[in-house]
GROMACS .gro file of C-alpha atoms in nm:
model
  447
    1UNK     CA    1  -1.988   0.775   3.940
    2UNK     CA    2  -1.993   0.862   3.568
    3UNK     CA    3  -1.652   0.779   3.416
    4UNK     CA    4  -1.442   1.031   3.227
    5UNK     CA    5  -1.283   0.969   2.887
    6UNK     CA    6  -0.929   1.033   2.763
    7UNK     CA    7  -0.913   0.951   2.391
    8UNK     CA    8  -0.553   0.957   2.269
    9UNK     CA    9  -0.441   0.963   1.905
   10UNK     CA   10  -0.100   0.800   1.841
   11UNK     CA   11   0.017   0.964   1.520
   12UNK     CA   12   0.193   0.750   1.254
   13UNK     CA   13   0.232   0.458   1.493
   14UNK     CA   14   0.188   0.099   1.382
   15UNK     CA   15   0.237  -0.214   1.592
   16UNK     CA   16   0.585  -0.282   1.456
   17UNK     CA   17   0.725   0.055   1.563
   18UNK     CA   18   0.542   0.040   1.896
   19UNK     CA   19   0.677  -0.305   1.986
   20UNK     CA   20   1.032  -0.257   1.861
   21UNK     CA   21   1.090   0.084   2.023
   22UNK     CA   22   0.960   0.050   2.382
   23UNK     CA   23   1.195   0.320   2.508
   24UNK     CA   24   0.991   0.579   2.317
   25UNK     CA   25   0.660   0.489   2.484
   26UNK     CA   26   0.702   0.431   2.862
   27UNK     CA   27   0.372   0.598   2.957
   28UNK     CA   28   0.179   0.422   2.682
   29UNK     CA   29   0.323   0.089   2.798
   30UNK     CA   30   0.227   0.157   3.161
   31UNK     CA   31  -0.132   0.220   3.053
   32UNK     CA   32  -0.123  -0.099   2.847
   33UNK     CA   33  -0.014  -0.299   3.155
   34UNK     CA   34  -0.321  -0.173   3.339
   35UNK     CA   35  -0.555  -0.226   3.046
   36UNK     CA   36  -0.627  -0.441   2.743
   37UNK     CA   37  -0.440  -0.461   2.413
   38UNK     CA   38  -0.639  -0.539   2.096
   39UNK     CA   39  -0.413  -0.761   1.886
   40UNK     CA   40  -0.649  -0.767   1.586
   41UNK     CA   41  -0.732  -0.399   1.558
   42UNK     CA   42  -0.705  -0.251   1.208
   43UNK     CA   43  -0.730   0.112   1.106
   44UNK     CA   44  -0.989   0.176   0.836
   45UNK     CA   45  -0.773   0.433   0.655
   46UNK     CA   46  -0.413   0.541   0.611
   47UNK     CA   47  -0.489   0.914   0.632
   48UNK     CA   48  -0.523   1.093   0.968
   49UNK     CA   49  -0.830   1.296   0.869
   50UNK     CA   50  -1.006   0.989   0.731
   51UNK     CA   51  -0.932   0.794   1.049
   52UNK     CA   52  -1.071   1.078   1.262
   53UNK     CA   53  -1.395   1.091   1.064
   54UNK     CA   54  -1.432   0.710   1.080
   55UNK     CA   55  -1.380   0.707   1.456
   56UNK     CA   56  -1.590   1.005   1.561
   57UNK     CA   57  -1.884   0.928   1.331
   58UNK     CA   58  -1.874   0.548   1.344
   59UNK     CA   59  -1.880   0.509   0.967
   60UNK     CA   60  -1.637   0.517   0.676
   61UNK     CA   61  -1.878   0.708   0.451
   62UNK     CA   62  -1.894   1.060   0.590
   63UNK     CA   63  -1.635   1.231   0.366
   64UNK     CA   64  -1.629   0.994   0.067
   65UNK     CA   65  -1.780   1.250  -0.172
   66UNK     CA   66  -1.491   1.494  -0.125
   67UNK     CA   67  -1.266   1.549  -0.427
   68UNK     CA   68  -0.958   1.600  -0.213
   69UNK     CA   69  -0.838   1.661   0.141
   70UNK     CA   70  -0.805   2.034   0.078
   71UNK     CA   71  -1.184   2.063   0.053
   72UNK     CA   72  -1.211   1.927   0.407
   73UNK     CA   73  -0.940   2.156   0.542
   74UNK     CA   74  -1.112   2.461   0.394
   75UNK     CA   75  -1.444   2.379   0.561
   76UNK     CA   76  -1.508   2.591   0.871
   77UNK     CA   77  -1.768   2.343   0.994
   78UNK     CA   78  -1.772   1.975   0.913
   79UNK     CA   79  -2.129   2.009   0.782
   80UNK     CA   80  -1.986   2.230   0.504
   81UNK     CA   81  -1.772   1.938   0.391
   82UNK     CA   82  -2.059   1.688   0.390
   83UNK     CA   83  -2.253   1.711   0.066
   84UNK     CA   84  -2.507   1.450   0.175
   85UNK     CA   85  -2.742   1.668   0.380
   86UNK     CA   86  -2.941   1.362   0.493
   87UNK     CA   87  -2.650   1.258   0.712
   88UNK     CA   88  -2.777   1.325   1.063
   89UNK     CA   89  -2.531   1.130   1.277
   90UNK     CA   90  -2.373   1.311   1.572
   91UNK     CA   91  -2.001   1.277   1.633
   92UNK     CA   92  -1.883   1.086   1.940
   93UNK     CA   93  -1.810   1.408   2.128
   94UNK     CA   94  -2.138   1.569   2.018
   95UNK     CA   95  -2.319   1.267   2.166
   96UNK     CA   96  -2.121   1.289   2.490
   97UNK     CA   97  -2.185   1.661   2.518
   98UNK     CA   98  -2.559   1.593   2.498
   99UNK     CA   99  -2.513   1.342   2.782
  100UNK     CA  100  -2.367   1.613   3.004
  101UNK     CA  101  -1.995   1.568   2.936
  102UNK     CA  102  -1.760   1.864   2.920
  103UNK     CA  103  -1.550   1.825   2.603
  104UNK     CA  104  -1.210   1.962   2.504
  105UNK     CA  105  -0.969   1.897   2.216
  106UNK     CA  106  -0.592   1.911   2.254
  107UNK     CA  107  -0.481   1.926   1.891
  108UNK     CA  108  -0.104   1.969   1.901
  109UNK     CA  109  -0.037   2.015   1.530
  110UNK     CA  110   0.241   2.273   1.541
  111UNK     CA  111   0.187   2.562   1.300
  112UNK     CA  112  -0.103   2.397   1.117
  113UNK     CA  113  -0.449   2.558   1.123
  114UNK     CA  114  -0.651   2.292   1.307
  115UNK     CA  115  -0.994   2.456   1.296
  116UNK     CA  116  -1.116   2.194   1.049
  117UNK     CA  117  -0.996   1.911   1.276
  118UNK     CA  118  -1.174   2.066   1.573
  119UNK     CA  119  -1.496   2.088   1.371
  120UNK     CA  120  -1.456   1.727   1.266
  121UNK     CA  121  -1.435   1.608   1.627
  122UNK     CA  122  -1.735   1.815   1.740
  123UNK     CA  123  -1.954   2.091   1.599
  124UNK     CA  124  -1.889   2.319   1.895
  125UNK     CA  125  -1.578   2.248   2.101
  126UNK     CA  126  -1.288   2.439   2.257
  127UNK     CA  127  -0.938   2.336   2.156
  128UNK     CA  128  -0.577   2.410   2.239
  129UNK     CA  129  -0.283   2.387   1.999
  130UNK     CA  130   0.050   2.423   2.177
  131UNK     CA  131   0.370   2.225   2.214
  132UNK     CA  132   0.478   2.410   2.526
  133UNK     CA  133   0.458   2.165   2.816
  134UNK     CA  134   0.397   2.427   3.083
  135UNK     CA  135   0.106   2.574   2.887
  136UNK     CA  136  -0.029   2.227   2.831
  137UNK     CA  137  -0.013   2.135   3.200
  138UNK     CA  138  -0.188   2.457   3.303
  139UNK     CA  139  -0.468   2.398   3.055
  140UNK     CA  140  -0.507   2.034   3.159
  141UNK     CA  141  -0.539   2.154   3.518
  142UNK     CA  142  -0.790   2.427   3.437
  143UNK     CA  143  -1.008   2.188   3.237
  144UNK     CA  144  -1.001   1.913   3.501
  145UNK     CA  145  -1.103   2.154   3.777
  146UNK     CA  146  -1.445   2.194   3.615
  147UNK     CA  147  -1.758   2.023   3.746
  148UNK     CA  148  -1.904   1.706   3.598
  149UNK     CA  149  -1.763   1.429   3.380
  150UNK     CA  150  -1.530   1.519   3.095
  151UNK     CA  151  -1.419   1.380   2.761
  152UNK     CA  152  -1.093   1.505   2.615
  153UNK     CA  153  -0.922   1.423   2.289
  154UNK     CA  154  -0.541   1.439   2.275
  155UNK     CA  155  -0.382   1.444   1.930
  156UNK     CA  156  -0.012   1.530   1.930
  157UNK     CA  157   0.115   1.520   1.572
  158UNK     CA  158   0.483   1.560   1.661
  159UNK     CA  159   0.553   1.214   1.516
  160UNK     CA  160   0.416   1.308   1.172
  161UNK     CA  161   0.674   1.324   0.892
  162UNK     CA  162   0.583   1.683   0.801
  163UNK     CA  163   0.511   1.821   1.148
  164UNK     CA  164   0.576   2.198   1.158
  165UNK     CA  165   0.669   2.252   1.522
  166UNK     CA  166   0.938   2.489   1.652
  167UNK     CA  167   1.298   2.371   1.626
  168UNK     CA  168   1.226   2.101   1.367
  169UNK     CA  169   1.493   2.233   1.130
  170UNK     CA  170   1.761   2.179   1.396
  171UNK     CA  171   1.735   1.798   1.393
  172UNK     CA  172   1.799   1.526   1.139
  173UNK     CA  173   1.534   1.299   0.988
  174UNK     CA  174   1.577   0.983   1.196
  175UNK     CA  175   1.636   1.170   1.522
  176UNK     CA  176   1.341   1.392   1.439
  177UNK     CA  177   1.109   1.095   1.398
  178UNK     CA  178   1.224   0.930   1.723
  179UNK     CA  179   1.191   1.259   1.910
  180UNK     CA  180   0.841   1.297   1.771
  181UNK     CA  181   0.730   0.965   1.922
  182UNK     CA  182   0.885   1.061   2.255
  183UNK     CA  183   0.699   1.392   2.240
  184UNK     CA  184   0.367   1.212   2.189
  185UNK     CA  185   0.444   1.004   2.498
  186UNK     CA  186   0.542   1.316   2.697
  187UNK     CA  187   0.216   1.501   2.636
  188UNK     CA  188   0.031   1.189   2.749
  189UNK     CA  189   0.255   1.163   3.057
  190UNK     CA  190   0.168   1.520   3.156
  191UNK     CA  191  -0.202   1.435   3.130
  192UNK     CA  192  -0.161   1.122   3.344
  193UNK     CA  193   0.028   1.315   3.613
  194UNK     CA  194  -0.238   1.588   3.629
  195UNK     CA  195  -0.517   1.329   3.645
  196UNK     CA  196  -0.345   1.154   3.935
  197UNK     CA  197  -0.275   1.483   4.113
  198UNK     CA  198  -0.644   1.575   4.112
  199UNK     CA  199  -0.766   1.219   4.182
  200UNK     CA  200  -0.929   1.184   3.841
  201UNK     CA  201  -0.713   0.901   3.711
  202UNK     CA  202  -0.899   0.608   3.867
  203UNK     CA  203  -1.229   0.725   3.720
  204UNK     CA  204  -1.098   0.785   3.367
  205UNK     CA  205  -1.132   0.546   3.075
  206UNK     CA  206  -0.830   0.559   2.844
  207UNK     CA  207  -0.857   0.471   2.475
  208UNK     CA  208  -0.526   0.490   2.287
  209UNK     CA  209  -0.513   0.413   1.916
  210UNK     CA  210  -0.266   0.440   1.628
  211UNK     CA  211  -0.401   0.594   1.311
  212UNK     CA  212  -0.161   0.446   1.053
  213UNK     CA  213   0.197   0.344   0.995
  214UNK     CA  214   0.447   0.493   0.752
  215UNK     CA  215   0.577   0.319   0.441
  216UNK     CA  216   0.939   0.419   0.388
  217UNK     CA  217   0.919   0.357   0.011
  218UNK     CA  218   0.908  -0.021   0.049
  219UNK     CA  219   0.650  -0.040  -0.232
  220UNK     CA  220   0.793   0.234  -0.456
  221UNK     CA  221   0.895   0.598  -0.439
  222UNK     CA  222   0.534   0.722  -0.458
  223UNK     CA  223   0.660   1.068  -0.558
  224UNK     CA  224   0.817   1.092  -0.213
  225UNK     CA  225   0.506   1.032  -0.002
  226UNK     CA  226   0.541   0.807   0.301
  227UNK     CA  227   0.184   0.766   0.429
  228UNK     CA  228  -0.173   0.787   0.301
  229UNK     CA  229  -0.047   0.502   0.081
  230UNK     CA  230  -0.218   0.167   0.004
  231UNK     CA  231  -0.363  -0.006   0.313
  232UNK     CA  232  -0.109  -0.283   0.349
  233UNK     CA  233  -0.073  -0.473   0.676
  234UNK     CA  234   0.207  -0.255   0.812
  235UNK     CA  235   0.006   0.059   0.733
  236UNK     CA  236  -0.319  -0.034   0.909
  237UNK     CA  237  -0.229  -0.285   1.183
  238UNK     CA  238  -0.193  -0.031   1.463
  239UNK     CA  239  -0.209  -0.030   1.846
  240UNK     CA  240  -0.540  -0.011   2.031
  241UNK     CA  241  -0.526   0.002   2.411
  242UNK     CA  242  -0.821   0.042   2.647
  243UNK     CA  243  -0.768   0.094   3.020
  244UNK     CA  244  -0.973   0.199   3.321
  245UNK     CA  245  -1.243  -0.065   3.271
  246UNK     CA  246  -1.308  -0.420   3.388
  247UNK     CA  247  -1.115  -0.683   3.195
  248UNK     CA  248  -1.099  -1.060   3.188
  249UNK     CA  249  -0.776  -1.085   2.985
  250UNK     CA  250  -0.479  -0.860   2.898
  251UNK     CA  251  -0.521  -0.921   2.523
  252UNK     CA  252  -0.837  -0.936   2.313
  253UNK     CA  253  -0.799  -1.094   1.969
  254UNK     CA  254  -1.142  -1.005   1.833
  255UNK     CA  255  -1.125  -0.839   1.491
  256UNK     CA  256  -1.205  -0.469   1.521
  257UNK     CA  257  -1.191  -0.164   1.292
  258UNK     CA  258  -1.180   0.211   1.355
  259UNK     CA  259  -1.546   0.265   1.269
  260UNK     CA  260  -1.646   0.039   1.563
  261UNK     CA  261  -1.465   0.252   1.822
  262UNK     CA  262  -1.744   0.506   1.859
  263UNK     CA  263  -1.999   0.244   1.965
  264UNK     CA  264  -1.741   0.065   2.182
  265UNK     CA  265  -1.652   0.386   2.369
  266UNK     CA  266  -2.016   0.475   2.430
  267UNK     CA  267  -2.076   0.125   2.572
  268UNK     CA  268  -1.766   0.152   2.791
  269UNK     CA  269  -1.885   0.480   2.944
  270UNK     CA  270  -2.239   0.350   2.998
  271UNK     CA  271  -2.129   0.015   3.145
  272UNK     CA  272  -1.783   0.067   3.302
  273UNK     CA  273  -1.820  -0.232   3.534
  274UNK     CA  274  -1.892  -0.474   3.247
  275UNK     CA  275  -1.612  -0.700   3.122
  276UNK     CA  276  -1.450  -0.537   2.820
  277UNK     CA  277  -1.464  -0.847   2.601
  278UNK     CA  278  -1.842  -0.856   2.655
  279UNK     CA  279  -1.878  -0.500   2.520
  280UNK     CA  280  -1.649  -0.545   2.221
  281UNK     CA  281  -1.825  -0.557   1.883
  282UNK     CA  282  -1.691  -0.836   1.665
  283UNK     CA  283  -1.629  -0.807   1.292
  284UNK     CA  284  -1.568  -1.075   1.029
  285UNK     CA  285  -1.402  -0.829   0.792
  286UNK     CA  286  -1.237  -0.487   0.825
  287UNK     CA  287  -1.221  -0.269   0.513
  288UNK     CA  288  -0.961   0.003   0.468
  289UNK     CA  289  -0.864   0.262   0.206
  290UNK     CA  290  -0.622   0.547   0.147
  291UNK     CA  291  -0.827   0.801  -0.053
  292UNK     CA  292  -1.189   0.915  -0.073
  293UNK     CA  293  -1.403   0.730  -0.328
  294UNK     CA  294  -1.454   1.056  -0.519
  295UNK     CA  295  -1.083   1.130  -0.548
  296UNK     CA  296  -0.915   1.067  -0.880
  297UNK     CA  297  -0.664   0.790  -0.935
  298UNK     CA  298  -0.316   0.887  -0.824
  299UNK     CA  299  -0.120   0.590  -0.948
  300UNK     CA  300   0.236   0.719  -0.912
  301UNK     CA  301   0.190   0.894  -0.576
  302UNK     CA  302  -0.075   0.750  -0.346
  303UNK     CA  303  -0.192   0.465  -0.572
  304UNK     CA  304  -0.559   0.469  -0.471
  305UNK     CA  305  -0.633   0.129  -0.313
  306UNK     CA  306  -0.876  -0.068  -0.097
  307UNK     CA  307  -0.823  -0.369   0.126
  308UNK     CA  308  -1.023  -0.626   0.319
  309UNK     CA  309  -0.883  -0.838   0.601
  310UNK     CA  310  -1.022  -1.118   0.813
  311UNK     CA  311  -0.726  -1.085   1.050
  312UNK     CA  312  -0.537  -1.371   0.886
  313UNK     CA  313  -0.532  -1.273   0.520
  314UNK     CA  314  -0.544  -0.930   0.359
  315UNK     CA  315  -0.665  -0.875   0.002
  316UNK     CA  316  -0.575  -0.545  -0.165
  317UNK     CA  317  -0.699  -0.403  -0.496
  318UNK     CA  318  -0.571  -0.105  -0.692
  319UNK     CA  319  -0.551   0.010  -1.052
  320UNK     CA  320  -0.271  -0.244  -1.094
  321UNK     CA  321  -0.479  -0.542  -0.981
  322UNK     CA  322  -0.515  -0.780  -0.687
  323UNK     CA  323  -0.266  -0.870  -0.411
  324UNK     CA  324  -0.303  -1.118  -0.123
  325UNK     CA  325  -0.093  -1.126   0.195
  326UNK     CA  326  -0.064  -1.347   0.502
  327UNK     CA  327  -0.092  -1.118   0.806
  328UNK     CA  328   0.054  -1.360   1.061
  329UNK     CA  329   0.396  -1.389   0.901
  330UNK     CA  330   0.428  -1.134   0.621
  331UNK     CA  331   0.375  -0.829   0.840
  332UNK     CA  332   0.550  -0.598   0.594
  333UNK     CA  333   0.339  -0.721   0.300
  334UNK     CA  334   0.634  -0.807   0.079
  335UNK     CA  335   0.521  -1.142  -0.067
  336UNK     CA  336   0.210  -1.124  -0.282
  337UNK     CA  337   0.070  -1.476  -0.250
  338UNK     CA  338  -0.113  -1.436  -0.579
  339UNK     CA  339   0.225  -1.455  -0.753
  340UNK     CA  340   0.180  -1.831  -0.708
  341UNK     CA  341  -0.167  -1.840  -0.868
  342UNK     CA  342  -0.352  -1.770  -1.190
  343UNK     CA  343  -0.687  -1.591  -1.184
  344UNK     CA  344  -1.007  -1.657  -1.377
  345UNK     CA  345  -1.376  -1.575  -1.312
  346UNK     CA  346  -1.318  -1.471  -0.951
  347UNK     CA  347  -1.126  -1.788  -0.865
  348UNK     CA  348  -0.756  -1.860  -0.824
  349UNK     CA  349  -0.567  -2.175  -0.927
  350UNK     CA  350  -0.223  -2.272  -0.802
  351UNK     CA  351   0.064  -2.284  -1.055
  352UNK     CA  352   0.173  -2.647  -1.030
  353UNK     CA  353   0.500  -2.588  -1.217
  354UNK     CA  354   0.623  -2.394  -0.914
  355UNK     CA  355   0.640  -2.721  -0.722
  356UNK     CA  356   0.953  -2.800  -0.921
  357UNK     CA  357   1.147  -2.604  -0.662
  358UNK     CA  358   1.395  -2.819  -0.470
  359UNK     CA  359   1.331  -2.646  -0.136
  360UNK     CA  360   1.176  -2.856   0.139
  361UNK     CA  361   1.050  -2.531   0.292
  362UNK     CA  362   0.846  -2.459  -0.020
  363UNK     CA  363   0.695  -2.805  -0.027
  364UNK     CA  364   0.618  -2.794   0.346
  365UNK     CA  365   0.424  -2.469   0.310
  366UNK     CA  366   0.244  -2.521  -0.020
  367UNK     CA  367   0.047  -2.827   0.087
  368UNK     CA  368  -0.289  -2.915  -0.062
  369UNK     CA  369  -0.472  -2.801   0.251
  370UNK     CA  370  -0.284  -2.469   0.253
  371UNK     CA  371  -0.364  -2.402  -0.112
  372UNK     CA  372  -0.729  -2.483  -0.050
  373UNK     CA  373  -0.739  -2.250   0.252
  374UNK     CA  374  -0.598  -1.961   0.047
  375UNK     CA  375  -0.845  -2.022  -0.232
  376UNK     CA  376  -1.136  -2.010   0.012
  377UNK     CA  377  -1.003  -1.697   0.184
  378UNK     CA  378  -0.947  -1.523  -0.150
  379UNK     CA  379  -1.296  -1.606  -0.277
  380UNK     CA  380  -1.459  -1.467   0.037
  381UNK     CA  381  -1.245  -1.151   0.058
  382UNK     CA  382  -1.272  -1.089  -0.316
  383UNK     CA  383  -1.652  -1.091  -0.313
  384UNK     CA  384  -1.685  -0.871  -0.003
  385UNK     CA  385  -1.418  -0.623  -0.113
  386UNK     CA  386  -1.571  -0.585  -0.456
  387UNK     CA  387  -1.916  -0.522  -0.304
  388UNK     CA  388  -1.773  -0.261  -0.063
  389UNK     CA  389  -1.578  -0.073  -0.330
  390UNK     CA  390  -1.875  -0.081  -0.566
  391UNK     CA  391  -2.101   0.060  -0.293
  392UNK     CA  392  -1.863   0.346  -0.217
  393UNK     CA  393  -1.815   0.436  -0.583
  394UNK     CA  394  -2.187   0.431  -0.660
  395UNK     CA  395  -2.252   0.687  -0.384
  396UNK     CA  396  -1.999   0.916  -0.554
  397UNK     CA  397  -2.128   0.846  -0.906
  398UNK     CA  398  -1.796   0.701  -1.018
  399UNK     CA  399  -1.711   0.378  -1.198
  400UNK     CA  400  -1.561   0.133  -0.950
  401UNK     CA  401  -1.402  -0.063  -1.236
  402UNK     CA  402  -1.102   0.171  -1.224
  403UNK     CA  403  -1.003  -0.070  -0.947
  404UNK     CA  404  -0.875  -0.374  -1.138
  405UNK     CA  405  -1.073  -0.664  -0.989
  406UNK     CA  406  -1.018  -0.868  -1.306
  407UNK     CA  407  -0.645  -0.938  -1.281
  408UNK     CA  408  -0.361  -1.019  -1.043
  409UNK     CA  409  -0.093  -0.757  -0.981
  410UNK     CA  410   0.207  -0.983  -1.017
  411UNK     CA  411   0.500  -0.841  -0.820
  412UNK     CA  412   0.760  -1.120  -0.853
  413UNK     CA  413   0.592  -1.353  -1.101
  414UNK     CA  414   0.817  -1.281  -1.398
  415UNK     CA  415   1.126  -1.377  -1.199
  416UNK     CA  416   0.954  -1.688  -1.063
  417UNK     CA  417   0.824  -1.784  -1.406
  418UNK     CA  418   1.162  -1.747  -1.577
  419UNK     CA  419   1.343  -1.926  -1.297
  420UNK     CA  420   1.113  -2.227  -1.294
  421UNK     CA  421   1.085  -2.240  -1.671
  422UNK     CA  422   1.462  -2.286  -1.685
  423UNK     CA  423   1.447  -2.534  -1.398
  424UNK     CA  424   1.173  -2.727  -1.579
  425UNK     CA  425   1.393  -2.758  -1.888
  426UNK     CA  426   1.685  -2.869  -1.673
  427UNK     CA  427   1.469  -3.131  -1.502
  428UNK     CA  428   1.351  -3.265  -1.838
  429UNK     CA  429   1.709  -3.289  -1.965
  430UNK     CA  430   1.813  -3.466  -1.646
  431UNK     CA  431   1.526  -3.711  -1.681
  432UNK     CA  432   1.619  -3.776  -2.043
  433UNK     CA  433   1.985  -3.829  -1.954
  434UNK     CA  434   1.884  -4.061  -1.671
  435UNK     CA  435   1.669  -4.260  -1.909
  436UNK     CA  436   1.954  -4.286  -2.158
  437UNK     CA  437   2.189  -4.385  -1.878
  438UNK     CA  438   1.951  -4.654  -1.756
  439UNK     CA  439   1.911  -4.782  -2.108
  440UNK     CA  440   2.285  -4.810  -2.154
  441UNK     CA  441   2.321  -4.995  -1.822
  442UNK     CA  442   2.041  -5.237  -1.912
  443UNK     CA  443   2.198  -5.306  -2.252
  444UNK     CA  444   2.537  -5.368  -2.091
  445UNK     CA  445   2.384  -5.605  -1.831
  446UNK     CA  446   2.211  -5.806  -2.102
  447UNK     CA  447   2.544  -5.860  -2.269
   0.00000   0.00000   0.00000
């Protein structure tokens, strides 16, 4: 029997929020228990619209020539937003429709006009935008009663910071955000209940993914914006859960990006009895960004940036320069490892004077092998990220050098430099005093 597809968008949800607030996501967690969690999944953008285009078209290039997001929103059909007329790729749902699937979009965006989102998902597709649960359940039921396999896309934006649903003005900010996540879970729960009621659940493949996290001004005020900001670890390391297929393990740690989901989903639906890890495309690097290549620099608001990650390290470049983070431990991207290095000709060299620190923790971490590992990781990520950014900019006829690949963006270096400069002087004075003291002792002993 041909499997159905339920593709679920988890708005503004990163792995940190998902793991630390389990009470908000009971239905999502139940699906995860039955399926597979991708621990090394990274979103290829920090903007919802960019993530949707990357997923449904299987590439990060489709909208890169747009000057701003407004141009996309104004387009009645997605083809009107694509200036490159040679782009012939069908969207995921267009492909499934050609294979005989019935398609439907549930775009619960409150009072927003979602016609452009519907056109992005498929060229010709019905959609429903409502936050009334009774209406939603009736429409789920009506759609599922149809003949043949189906593919539905559920995108409840209640957890977005600027969601314009009814009753939003009656709640406070924190409560509003928590309620938004619970609402996303509730609309999914209604779908699950209807699928089970009509015996469609067992033959449905679920794909749940987070599009991006929110940055609550941890890296600056950004003129008040909280997402679509630089692709740091906490912005792009989001949940990916696949259920309703064969699995050999509850967690897959293969590196995967949003633009691979289209091909993965098509394989899942064609080979539902195959082990999931056998179908999973593997990547060495995942690139991410927060603005289109053709958009102008917005240094004080969005700070146009690009990143490359191998799953262990993440290298980010912006107008300010280069930053390197350790994904395993620095999940909030607060310690730029390049603060400990100097940069020249695409290579980094460790600042040996920093070893003057008296901390055993510092000495235990900054070993010769660790320094060498970071140098190798930086060199690889630097070359690949520069090539990717250059490629994107050339397609938009812009100069990629507005991204500062020639310098480090020091975030704490001045404090470190001043601190260890003083400590270096103190150490020299101590050594001198010790030498004088030893000399006095030796003179006394000779007497």
